Structure formats: structure tokens, C-alpha cells
Coordinates of C-alpha atoms in Angstrom, one line a residue:
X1 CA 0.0 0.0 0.0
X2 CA 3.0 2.4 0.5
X3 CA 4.3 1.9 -3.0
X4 CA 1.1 0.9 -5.1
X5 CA -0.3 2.7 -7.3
X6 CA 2.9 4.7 -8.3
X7 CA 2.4 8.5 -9.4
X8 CA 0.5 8.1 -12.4
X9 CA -2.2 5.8 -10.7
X10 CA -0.8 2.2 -11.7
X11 CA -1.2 -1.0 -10.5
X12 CA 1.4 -2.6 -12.4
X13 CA -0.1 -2.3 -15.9
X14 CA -3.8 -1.6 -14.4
X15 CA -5.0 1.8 -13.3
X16 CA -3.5 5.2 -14.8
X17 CA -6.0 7.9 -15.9
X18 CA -7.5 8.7 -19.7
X19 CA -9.7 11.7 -19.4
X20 CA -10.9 14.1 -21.6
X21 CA -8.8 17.2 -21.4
X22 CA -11.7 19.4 -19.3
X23 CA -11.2 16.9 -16.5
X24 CA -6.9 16.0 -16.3
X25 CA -6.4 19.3 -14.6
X26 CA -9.3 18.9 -11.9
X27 CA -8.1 15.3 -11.3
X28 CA -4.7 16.3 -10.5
X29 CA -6.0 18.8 -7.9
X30 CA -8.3 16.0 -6.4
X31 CA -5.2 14.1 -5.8
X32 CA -2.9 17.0 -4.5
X33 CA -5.8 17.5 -2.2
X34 CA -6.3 13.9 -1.2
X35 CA -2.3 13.5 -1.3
X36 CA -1.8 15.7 1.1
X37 CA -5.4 15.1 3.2
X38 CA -4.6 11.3 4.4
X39 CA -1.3 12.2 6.5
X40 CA -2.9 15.0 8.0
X41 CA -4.1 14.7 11.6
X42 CA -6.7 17.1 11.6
X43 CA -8.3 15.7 8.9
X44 CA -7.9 11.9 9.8
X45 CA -9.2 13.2 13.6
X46 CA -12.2 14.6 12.2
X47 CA -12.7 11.2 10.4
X48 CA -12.3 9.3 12.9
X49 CA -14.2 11.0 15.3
X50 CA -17.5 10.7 12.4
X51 CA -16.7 6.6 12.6
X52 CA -16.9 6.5 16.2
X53 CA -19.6 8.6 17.3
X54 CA -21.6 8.9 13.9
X55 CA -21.0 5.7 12.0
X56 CA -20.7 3.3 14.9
X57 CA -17.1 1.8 14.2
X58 CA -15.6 -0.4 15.2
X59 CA -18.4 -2.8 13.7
X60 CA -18.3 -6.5 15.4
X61 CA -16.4 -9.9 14.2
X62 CA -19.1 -12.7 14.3
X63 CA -18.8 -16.0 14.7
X64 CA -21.8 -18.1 12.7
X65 CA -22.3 -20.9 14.5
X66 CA -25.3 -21.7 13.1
X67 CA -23.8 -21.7 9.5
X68 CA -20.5 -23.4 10.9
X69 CA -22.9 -26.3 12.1
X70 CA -24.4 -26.9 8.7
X71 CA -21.5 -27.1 6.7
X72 CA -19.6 -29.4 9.1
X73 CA -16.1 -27.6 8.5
X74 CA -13.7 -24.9 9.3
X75 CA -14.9 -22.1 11.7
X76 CA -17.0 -19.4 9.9
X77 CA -16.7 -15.6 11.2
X78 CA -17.8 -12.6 9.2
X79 CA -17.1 -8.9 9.5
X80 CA -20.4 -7.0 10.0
X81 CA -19.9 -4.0 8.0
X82 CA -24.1 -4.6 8.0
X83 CA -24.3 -2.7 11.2
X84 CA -22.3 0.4 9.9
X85 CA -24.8 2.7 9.8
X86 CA -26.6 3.4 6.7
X87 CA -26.2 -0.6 6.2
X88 CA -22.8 -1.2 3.9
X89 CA -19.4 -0.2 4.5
X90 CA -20.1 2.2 1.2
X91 CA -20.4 5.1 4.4
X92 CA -16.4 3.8 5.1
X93 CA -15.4 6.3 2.0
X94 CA -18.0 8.6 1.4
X95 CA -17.4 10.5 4.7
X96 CA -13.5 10.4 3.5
X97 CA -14.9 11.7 0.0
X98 CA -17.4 14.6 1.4
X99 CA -15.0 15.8 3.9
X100 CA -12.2 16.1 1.0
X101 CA -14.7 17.8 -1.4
X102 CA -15.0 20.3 1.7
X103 CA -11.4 20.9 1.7
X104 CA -11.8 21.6 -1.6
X105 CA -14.5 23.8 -2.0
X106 CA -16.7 22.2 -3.2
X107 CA -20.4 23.0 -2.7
X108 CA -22.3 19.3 -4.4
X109 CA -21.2 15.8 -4.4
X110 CA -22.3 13.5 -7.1
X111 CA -22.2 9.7 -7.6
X112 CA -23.6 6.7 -9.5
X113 CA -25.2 3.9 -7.5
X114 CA -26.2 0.4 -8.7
X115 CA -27.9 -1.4 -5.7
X116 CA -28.6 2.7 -3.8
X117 CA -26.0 1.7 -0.8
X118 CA -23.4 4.1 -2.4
X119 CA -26.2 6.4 -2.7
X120 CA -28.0 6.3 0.7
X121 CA -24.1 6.5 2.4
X122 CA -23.3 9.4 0.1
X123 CA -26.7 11.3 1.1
X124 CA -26.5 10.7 4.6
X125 CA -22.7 11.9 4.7
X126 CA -23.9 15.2 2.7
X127 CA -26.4 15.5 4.4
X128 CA -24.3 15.2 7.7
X129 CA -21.8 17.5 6.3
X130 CA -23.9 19.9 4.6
X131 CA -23.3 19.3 1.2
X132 CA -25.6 19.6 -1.8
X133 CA -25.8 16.1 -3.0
X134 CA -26.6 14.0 -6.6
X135 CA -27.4 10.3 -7.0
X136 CA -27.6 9.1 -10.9
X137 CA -29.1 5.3 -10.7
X138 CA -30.7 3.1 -13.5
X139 CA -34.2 3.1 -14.2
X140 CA -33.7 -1.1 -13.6
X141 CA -32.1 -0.8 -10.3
X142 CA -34.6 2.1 -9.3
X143 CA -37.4 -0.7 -9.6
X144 CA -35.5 -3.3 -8.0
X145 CA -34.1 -1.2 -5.0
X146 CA -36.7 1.3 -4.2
X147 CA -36.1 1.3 -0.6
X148 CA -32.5 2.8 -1.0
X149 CA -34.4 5.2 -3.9
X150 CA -37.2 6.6 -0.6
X151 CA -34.0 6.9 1.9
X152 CA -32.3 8.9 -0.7
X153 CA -34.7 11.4 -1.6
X154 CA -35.2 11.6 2.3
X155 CA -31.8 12.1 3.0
X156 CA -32.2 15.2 0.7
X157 CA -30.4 13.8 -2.3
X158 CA -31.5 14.2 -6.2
X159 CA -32.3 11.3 -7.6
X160 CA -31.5 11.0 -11.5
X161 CA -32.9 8.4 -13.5
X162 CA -31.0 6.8 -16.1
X163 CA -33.0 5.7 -18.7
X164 CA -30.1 5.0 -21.8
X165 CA -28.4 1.5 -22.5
X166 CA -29.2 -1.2 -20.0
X167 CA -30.2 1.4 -17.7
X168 CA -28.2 -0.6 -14.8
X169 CA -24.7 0.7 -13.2
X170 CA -22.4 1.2 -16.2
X171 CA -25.0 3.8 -18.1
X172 CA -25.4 5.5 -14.2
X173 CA -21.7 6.1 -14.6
X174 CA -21.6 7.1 -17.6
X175 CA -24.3 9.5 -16.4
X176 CA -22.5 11.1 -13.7
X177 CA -19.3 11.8 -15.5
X178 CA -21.3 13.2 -18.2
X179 CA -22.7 15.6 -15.3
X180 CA -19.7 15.7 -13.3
X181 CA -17.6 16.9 -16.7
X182 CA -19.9 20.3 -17.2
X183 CA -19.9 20.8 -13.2
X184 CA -16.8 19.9 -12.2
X185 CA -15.6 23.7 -10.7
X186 CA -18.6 23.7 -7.9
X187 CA -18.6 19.5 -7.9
X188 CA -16.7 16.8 -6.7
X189 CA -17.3 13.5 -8.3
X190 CA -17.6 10.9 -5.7
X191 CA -17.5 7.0 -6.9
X192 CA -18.9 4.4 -5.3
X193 CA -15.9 1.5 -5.6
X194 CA -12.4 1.1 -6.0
X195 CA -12.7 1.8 -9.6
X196 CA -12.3 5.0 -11.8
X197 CA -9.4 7.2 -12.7
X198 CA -6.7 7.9 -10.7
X199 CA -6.8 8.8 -7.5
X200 CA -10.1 6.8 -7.2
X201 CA -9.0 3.7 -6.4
X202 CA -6.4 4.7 -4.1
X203 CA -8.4 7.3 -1.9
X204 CA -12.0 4.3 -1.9
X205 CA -9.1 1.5 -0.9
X206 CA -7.5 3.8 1.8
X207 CA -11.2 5.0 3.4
X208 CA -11.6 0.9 3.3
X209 CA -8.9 -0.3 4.7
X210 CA -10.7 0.6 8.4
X211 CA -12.6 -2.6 7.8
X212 CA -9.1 -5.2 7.2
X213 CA -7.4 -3.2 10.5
X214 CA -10.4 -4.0 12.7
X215 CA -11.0 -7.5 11.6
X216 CA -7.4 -8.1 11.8
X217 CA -7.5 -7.4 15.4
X218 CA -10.8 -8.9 15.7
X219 CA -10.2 -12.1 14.7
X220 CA -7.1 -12.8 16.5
X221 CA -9.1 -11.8 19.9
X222 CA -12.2 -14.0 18.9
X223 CA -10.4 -17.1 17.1
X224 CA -7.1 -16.5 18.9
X225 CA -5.7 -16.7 15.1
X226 CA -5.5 -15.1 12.0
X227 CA -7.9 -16.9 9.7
X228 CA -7.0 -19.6 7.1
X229 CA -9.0 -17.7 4.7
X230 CA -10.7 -13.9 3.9
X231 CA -13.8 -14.3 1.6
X232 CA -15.6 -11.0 -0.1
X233 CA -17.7 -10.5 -2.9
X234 CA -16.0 -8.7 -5.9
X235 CA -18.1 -5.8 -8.5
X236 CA -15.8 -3.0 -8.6
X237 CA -14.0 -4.5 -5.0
X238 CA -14.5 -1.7 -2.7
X239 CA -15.5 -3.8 0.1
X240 CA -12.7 -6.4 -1.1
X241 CA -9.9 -4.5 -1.0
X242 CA -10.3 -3.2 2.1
X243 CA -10.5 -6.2 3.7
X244 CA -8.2 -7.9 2.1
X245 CA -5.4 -4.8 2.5
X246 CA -4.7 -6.4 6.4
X247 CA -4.0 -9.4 5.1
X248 CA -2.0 -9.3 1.7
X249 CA 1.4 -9.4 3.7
X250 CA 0.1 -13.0 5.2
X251 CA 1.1 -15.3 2.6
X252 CA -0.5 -18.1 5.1
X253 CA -4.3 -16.5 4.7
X254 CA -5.5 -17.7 1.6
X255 CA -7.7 -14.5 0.0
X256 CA -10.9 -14.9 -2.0
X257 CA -12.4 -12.3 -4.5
X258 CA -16.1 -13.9 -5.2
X259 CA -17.6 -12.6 -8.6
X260 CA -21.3 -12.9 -9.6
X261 CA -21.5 -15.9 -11.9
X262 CA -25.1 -14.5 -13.0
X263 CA -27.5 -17.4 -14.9
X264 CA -24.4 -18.9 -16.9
X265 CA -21.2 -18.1 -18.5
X266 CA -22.1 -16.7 -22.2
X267 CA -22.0 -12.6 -21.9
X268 CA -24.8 -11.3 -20.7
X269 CA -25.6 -13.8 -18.3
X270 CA -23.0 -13.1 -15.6
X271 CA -20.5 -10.1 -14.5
X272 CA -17.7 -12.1 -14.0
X273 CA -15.1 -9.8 -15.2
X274 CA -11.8 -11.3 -13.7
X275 CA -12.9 -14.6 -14.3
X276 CA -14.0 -13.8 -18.4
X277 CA -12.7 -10.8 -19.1
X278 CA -9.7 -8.9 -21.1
X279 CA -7.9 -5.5 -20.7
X280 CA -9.4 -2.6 -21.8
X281 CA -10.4 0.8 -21.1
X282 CA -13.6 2.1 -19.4
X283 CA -14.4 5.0 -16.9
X284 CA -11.2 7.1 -17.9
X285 CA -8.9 3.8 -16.4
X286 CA -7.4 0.6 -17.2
X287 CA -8.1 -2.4 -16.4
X288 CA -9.8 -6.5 -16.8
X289 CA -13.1 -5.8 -18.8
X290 CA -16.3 -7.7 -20.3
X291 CA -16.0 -6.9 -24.4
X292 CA -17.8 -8.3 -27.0
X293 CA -16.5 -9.5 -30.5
X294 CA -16.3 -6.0 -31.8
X295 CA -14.3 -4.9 -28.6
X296 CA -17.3 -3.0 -26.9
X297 CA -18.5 -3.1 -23.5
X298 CA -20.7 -6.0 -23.1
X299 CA -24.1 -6.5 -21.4
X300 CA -23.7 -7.6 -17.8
X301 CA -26.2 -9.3 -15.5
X302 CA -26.2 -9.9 -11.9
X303 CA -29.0 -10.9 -9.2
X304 CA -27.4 -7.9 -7.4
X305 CA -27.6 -4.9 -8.3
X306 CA -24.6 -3.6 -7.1
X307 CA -22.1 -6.6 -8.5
X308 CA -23.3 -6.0 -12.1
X309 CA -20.2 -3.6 -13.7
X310 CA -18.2 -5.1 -16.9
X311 CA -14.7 -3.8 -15.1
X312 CA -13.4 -3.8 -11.6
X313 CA -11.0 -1.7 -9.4
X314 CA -7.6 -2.0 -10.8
X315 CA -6.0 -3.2 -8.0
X316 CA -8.0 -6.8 -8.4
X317 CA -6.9 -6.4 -12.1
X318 CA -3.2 -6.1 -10.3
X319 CA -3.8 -9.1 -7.6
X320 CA -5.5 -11.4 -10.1
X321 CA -1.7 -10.7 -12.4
X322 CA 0.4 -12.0 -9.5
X323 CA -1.9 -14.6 -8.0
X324 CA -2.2 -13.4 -4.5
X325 CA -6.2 -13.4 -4.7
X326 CA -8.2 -16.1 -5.9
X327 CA -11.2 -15.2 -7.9
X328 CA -13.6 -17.2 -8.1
X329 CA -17.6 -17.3 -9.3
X330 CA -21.1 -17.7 -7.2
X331 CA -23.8 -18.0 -9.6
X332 CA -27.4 -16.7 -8.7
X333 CA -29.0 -19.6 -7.0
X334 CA -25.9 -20.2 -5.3
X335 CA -26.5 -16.7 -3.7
X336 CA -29.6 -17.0 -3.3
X337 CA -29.6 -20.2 -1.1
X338 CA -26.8 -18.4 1.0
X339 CA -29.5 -15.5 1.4
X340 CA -32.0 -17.7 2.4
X341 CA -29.8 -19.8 4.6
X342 CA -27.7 -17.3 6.8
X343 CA -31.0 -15.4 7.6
X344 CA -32.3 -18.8 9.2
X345 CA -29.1 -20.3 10.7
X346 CA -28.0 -16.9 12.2
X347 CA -30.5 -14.2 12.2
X348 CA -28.2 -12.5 9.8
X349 CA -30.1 -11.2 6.3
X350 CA -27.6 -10.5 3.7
X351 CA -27.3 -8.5 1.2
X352 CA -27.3 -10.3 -2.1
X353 CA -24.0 -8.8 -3.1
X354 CA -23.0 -10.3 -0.1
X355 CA -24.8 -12.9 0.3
X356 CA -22.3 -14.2 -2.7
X357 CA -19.3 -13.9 -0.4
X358 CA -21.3 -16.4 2.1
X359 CA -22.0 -18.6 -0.8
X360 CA -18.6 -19.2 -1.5
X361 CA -17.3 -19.6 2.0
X362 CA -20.3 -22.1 2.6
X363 CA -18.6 -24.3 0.1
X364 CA -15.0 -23.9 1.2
X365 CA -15.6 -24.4 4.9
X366 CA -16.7 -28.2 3.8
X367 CA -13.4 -28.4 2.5
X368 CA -11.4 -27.5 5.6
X369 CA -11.3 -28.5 8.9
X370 CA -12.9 -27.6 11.7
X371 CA -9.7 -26.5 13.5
X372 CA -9.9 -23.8 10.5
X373 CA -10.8 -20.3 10.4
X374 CA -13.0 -18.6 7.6
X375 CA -13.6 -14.8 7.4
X376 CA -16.4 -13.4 5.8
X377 CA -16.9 -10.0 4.7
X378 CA -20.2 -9.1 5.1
X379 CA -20.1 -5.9 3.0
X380 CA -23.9 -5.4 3.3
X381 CA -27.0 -6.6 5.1
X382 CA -30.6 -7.1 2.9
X383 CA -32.9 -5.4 3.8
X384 CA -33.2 -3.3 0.7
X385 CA -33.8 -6.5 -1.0
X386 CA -36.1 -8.6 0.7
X387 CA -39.1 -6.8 -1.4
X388 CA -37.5 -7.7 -4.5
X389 CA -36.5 -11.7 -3.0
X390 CA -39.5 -12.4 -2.0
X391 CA -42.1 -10.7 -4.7
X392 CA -39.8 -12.6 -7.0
X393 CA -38.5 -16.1 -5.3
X394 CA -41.1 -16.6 -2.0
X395 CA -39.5 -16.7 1.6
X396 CA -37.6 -19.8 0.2
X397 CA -37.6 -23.1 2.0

């Protein structure tokens, strides 16, 4: 982390910037500004004093005995970044973001959002902080998240509908850039994931890192050991990274970056960009994407909302290169069962982006054992899609 990305914003050969020339010159204040914002202590005290008394951090380590108990294997443990408030550990970097913007002058915030958690945690920190505040979202995911849509517009956001392409989270950033581009002087452009043009991922993967330090220490005082194994669900790989940055050192903990293997593996069907996917350009930086024959972005599909982009953060581009992370597929009813089952065997309802991490670590603790420790990021909780679940799949079994 002290040496990646390097001046220009690279991973290795993933990252960098390519903007349009209106923007380079803004970006390169944003990261002055940020560059000289996270060794500062008055700015680091004023976040930290937000996470303690306004966000509720340190959120808990749990241990899930009930899911433990069902797959007969390793130990299974999970971060609850479900209790942050707001719901998600999206609130992790958006107070980072909103309190830069303020150092910069800025009078509006603006963001995409796929599944509305980036958008309620942007809102709320806005609203908290006094900033004017703009959510573009996808006419698809408006219908399938509406919860997060009413929080939004209650937390005093704007609300744009995107109504071009797939209408899902690719168009909604391709919406706010569009925005952010004409407003830029006034604005600060704050994305949702570890994604985008430098400094992007760098500034959402130091905000995130929070979550790795705590569970770090968590762990240890819970399991009385570092686990075996870090499990998180992997769309752009906000909530991965920062997890995972405690741990990359530990050449003993076995790290696991799980992507949505979607209804089957023809494009389309999935967003399994590490897993499918090529280099390529998209959102003004580098990195693995889902292209069709022609070379153009191709149609992605996910059961969650906020897993379906055809690129991810850079640094998983990076970490897939030199095999530190594995990254690996849940499909949809794989997910789903993991929704279905973690709400009964531990009073724990999911997220379905997360609900894929769970997935996959229900799997691999049958394969270890039960002197073994799994950790679980569990990036999100569900309640913003239980209406969706249910109207669509029943209470399940």
C-alpha cells in the first residue's frame, strides 16, 4: 500500500488515468488535495471522530455458529460491516470523500449507484456534512431497489434516473461523469468503488482499509488466530480491498475475491469480469473488462444490483496478475440459497452482493477443517432486498 499505485495511478499495468482534457487538470488537484489530506491529523481526527460517534465503528467480528454447524467444516466468522450505519461499508469512504470535497471547495457531491447503498451512504454523509448532493441510478435498479431510492430522496439527495443502454450501473456512470464533466468547478465527483481514474482507487481503498485493521484485530481476539482464509464479494471491489489490505502481507491467509456468476457463463448472463474478461479501457482507467467480439463493453447481468459492472478496481486487475487473490464465481442460485440460509441459521439477512461472499465460503468451509478459520466479509445486510427476494422467489424453504 505504500508503494502501489505509483504517481501516475498504476497497479502494475492496471489503473493510470485517460480523461478528456476538461477533466486532467481537476483530477490532478483531487489528488494534490487527497495526497496531502490522508497524512494529516486534523483531517484523519475529524474522520475518525465521524466513525466512532456517527458511523458506529468499530463494527463487530461474528462467529456463525449456526452456518458453521451446517457445513460441518472450518470455523465461519464474518465482519459485520451490515451494522455500519446506513447498512454497507459504502459510508467507510464517502465521509472520506465529502470531507475532501469540503477541503476543496466544493459545494455538491455526485455519484452513481447500482444497488442505492453508495447512494444512501453518500446522502447521509452530505447531508451530515452539509453538502448539496446528486445520485444518478438506473431506471432497472430504481425498480429493484426502491427502498434505497425513498432513503435517498429523504436524505435530501437528487435522484436521476438513467434511462439510456441497460439502464443498470455502467450507463449510471456514464451518467454522472457526463454531469460531473460540465460541473466539475462547484462538484466533486464521488464514486462508489475502487474503480475510476486515478486517484479513485487509491483514496475508496484507503477509506476501506478501516474494515481489514479492525477484523485483523478482531479475529485474532475472537479465534485467537489469523484466519486460514478472507472471503468478499468482488463488483468493482471496494468492500474487497479493504478487507483484504490487512492481510496481503500474510502469505498463510488464503484471500478470495467472489464474482457474480449470474444465470451462466455466455456474456450477458454473468459479471464475472476477472474470471472472463480482457484488458481494456472504461471510466477514464485501465483495467480487466467484459468486451464483445467488436471490442465493446458487453451487457452484464447480476442478481445484485450492485455486483453487475463489466470492469473492476484495478487493483483486483493487479492481484488477479500476481496470483495473491483467488477469484472465483457464485452464480445466482448459489447466492440466493446463502440469502435464504444465513437469515435462518443466524438471524443474519444478507445483502445479495454479499450474500455471494457467504456462498462461497459455505462451500470452502466443507473443504477444511474444523480446526480452521474462515472470514467473511459481510459488505452489506438485505434489507433493501427482501421486497425484490420475495415478490420474485417466496420466503424460500
Amino acid at each position: 500500500m505504500n508503494t502501489l499505485p505509483d504517481e501516475n495511478g498504476y497497479f502494475g499495468s492496471y489503473g493510470g488515468s485517460y480523461l478528456p482534457p476538461v477533466l486532467e487538470e481537476e483530477l490532478a488537484k483531487v489528488a494534490a488535495a487527497y495526497m496531502e489530506v490522508r497524512n494529516d491529523p486534523v483531517f484523519l481526527m475529524e474522520m475518525e471522530e465521524i466513525q466512532k460517534n456517527y458511523q458506529g465503528r468499530p463494527t463487530p467480528v461474528t462467529h456463525l455458529h449456526g452456518l458453521t454447524a451446517l457445513q460441518g467444516g472450518a470455523q465461519i466468522y464474518c465482519k459485520r460491516e451490515d451494522l455500519n450505519h446506513t447498512g454497507a461499508h459504502k459510508l467507510n469512504h464517502c465521509v472520506g470523500e465529502v470531507l475532501l470535497a469540503k477541503r476543496l471547495g466544493k459545494t455538491k457531491v455526485i455519484a452513481e449507484t447500482g444497488a442505492g447503498q453508495h447512494g444512501v451512504a453518500l446522502a447521509t454523509a452530505a447531508a451530515y456534512l452539509g453538502v448539496e448532493c446528486e445520485i444518478h441510478m438506473g431506471e432497472v435498479d430504481i425498480a429493484k431497489e426502491h427502498p434505497n431510492v425513498i432513503r435517498m430522496q429523504l436524505l435530501g439527495a437528487n435522484v436521476v434516473p438513467v434511462t439510456f443502454g441497460q439502464k443498470t450501473l455502467k450507463e449510471a456512470v456514464d451518467s454522472a461523469f457526463e454531469t460531473y464533466a460540465r460541473d466539475y468547478e462547484t462538484t466533486l465527483y464521488c464514486i462508489g468503488s475502487a474503480v475510476g481514474p486515478h486517484p479513485f482507487p487509491m483514496m475508496v481503498r484507503d477509506f476501506q482499509t478501516v474494515v481489514g485493521l479492525e477484523a485483523r484485530q478482531q479475529i485474532q481476539e475472537q479465534a485467537f488466530r489469523q484466519p486460514d482464509a478472507v472471503v468478499a464479494c468482488v463488483g468493482g471491489g471496494s468492500n474487497a480491498i479493504g478487507i483484504f489490505s490487512a492481510f496481503l502481507d500474510d502469505d498463510n491467509v488464503a484471500l478470495y475475491g467472489v464474482e457474480p456468476g449470474g444465470r451462466g457463463s455466455a456474456l450477458g448472463d454473468h459479471a464475472a469480469t476477472i474470471t472472463h474478461g480482457s484488458d481494456g479501457v472504461i471510466h477514464g482507467f485501465n483495467t480487466l473488462l467484459l468486451t464483445d467480439e467488436d471490442g465493446e463493453i458487453a451487457p452484464v447481468y447480476c442478481l445484485a444490483s450492485g455486483l453487475d459492472y463489466p470492469g473492476v478496481g484495478p487493483q483486483h486487475a493487479y492481484l488477479h496478475s500476481i496470483g495473491r487473490v483467488n477469484y472465483v464465481v457464485a452464480n445466482d442460485s448459489e447466492a440466493l440459497e446463502a440469502f435464504y440460509t444465513l437469515s435462518k441459521s443466524d438471524g443474519i439477512i444478507p445483502a445479495l452482493e454479499s450474500a455471494h461472499a457467504v456462498a462461497y465460503a459455505m462451500k470452502l468451509a466443507k473443504t477444511m477443517d474444523p480446526d480452521k478459520v474462515i472470514l467473511i466479509n459481510l459488505s452489506g445486510r438485505g434489507d433493501k432486498d427482501i421486497d425484490y427476494v420475495v415478490e420474485t422467489f417466496g420466503l424460500g424453504e
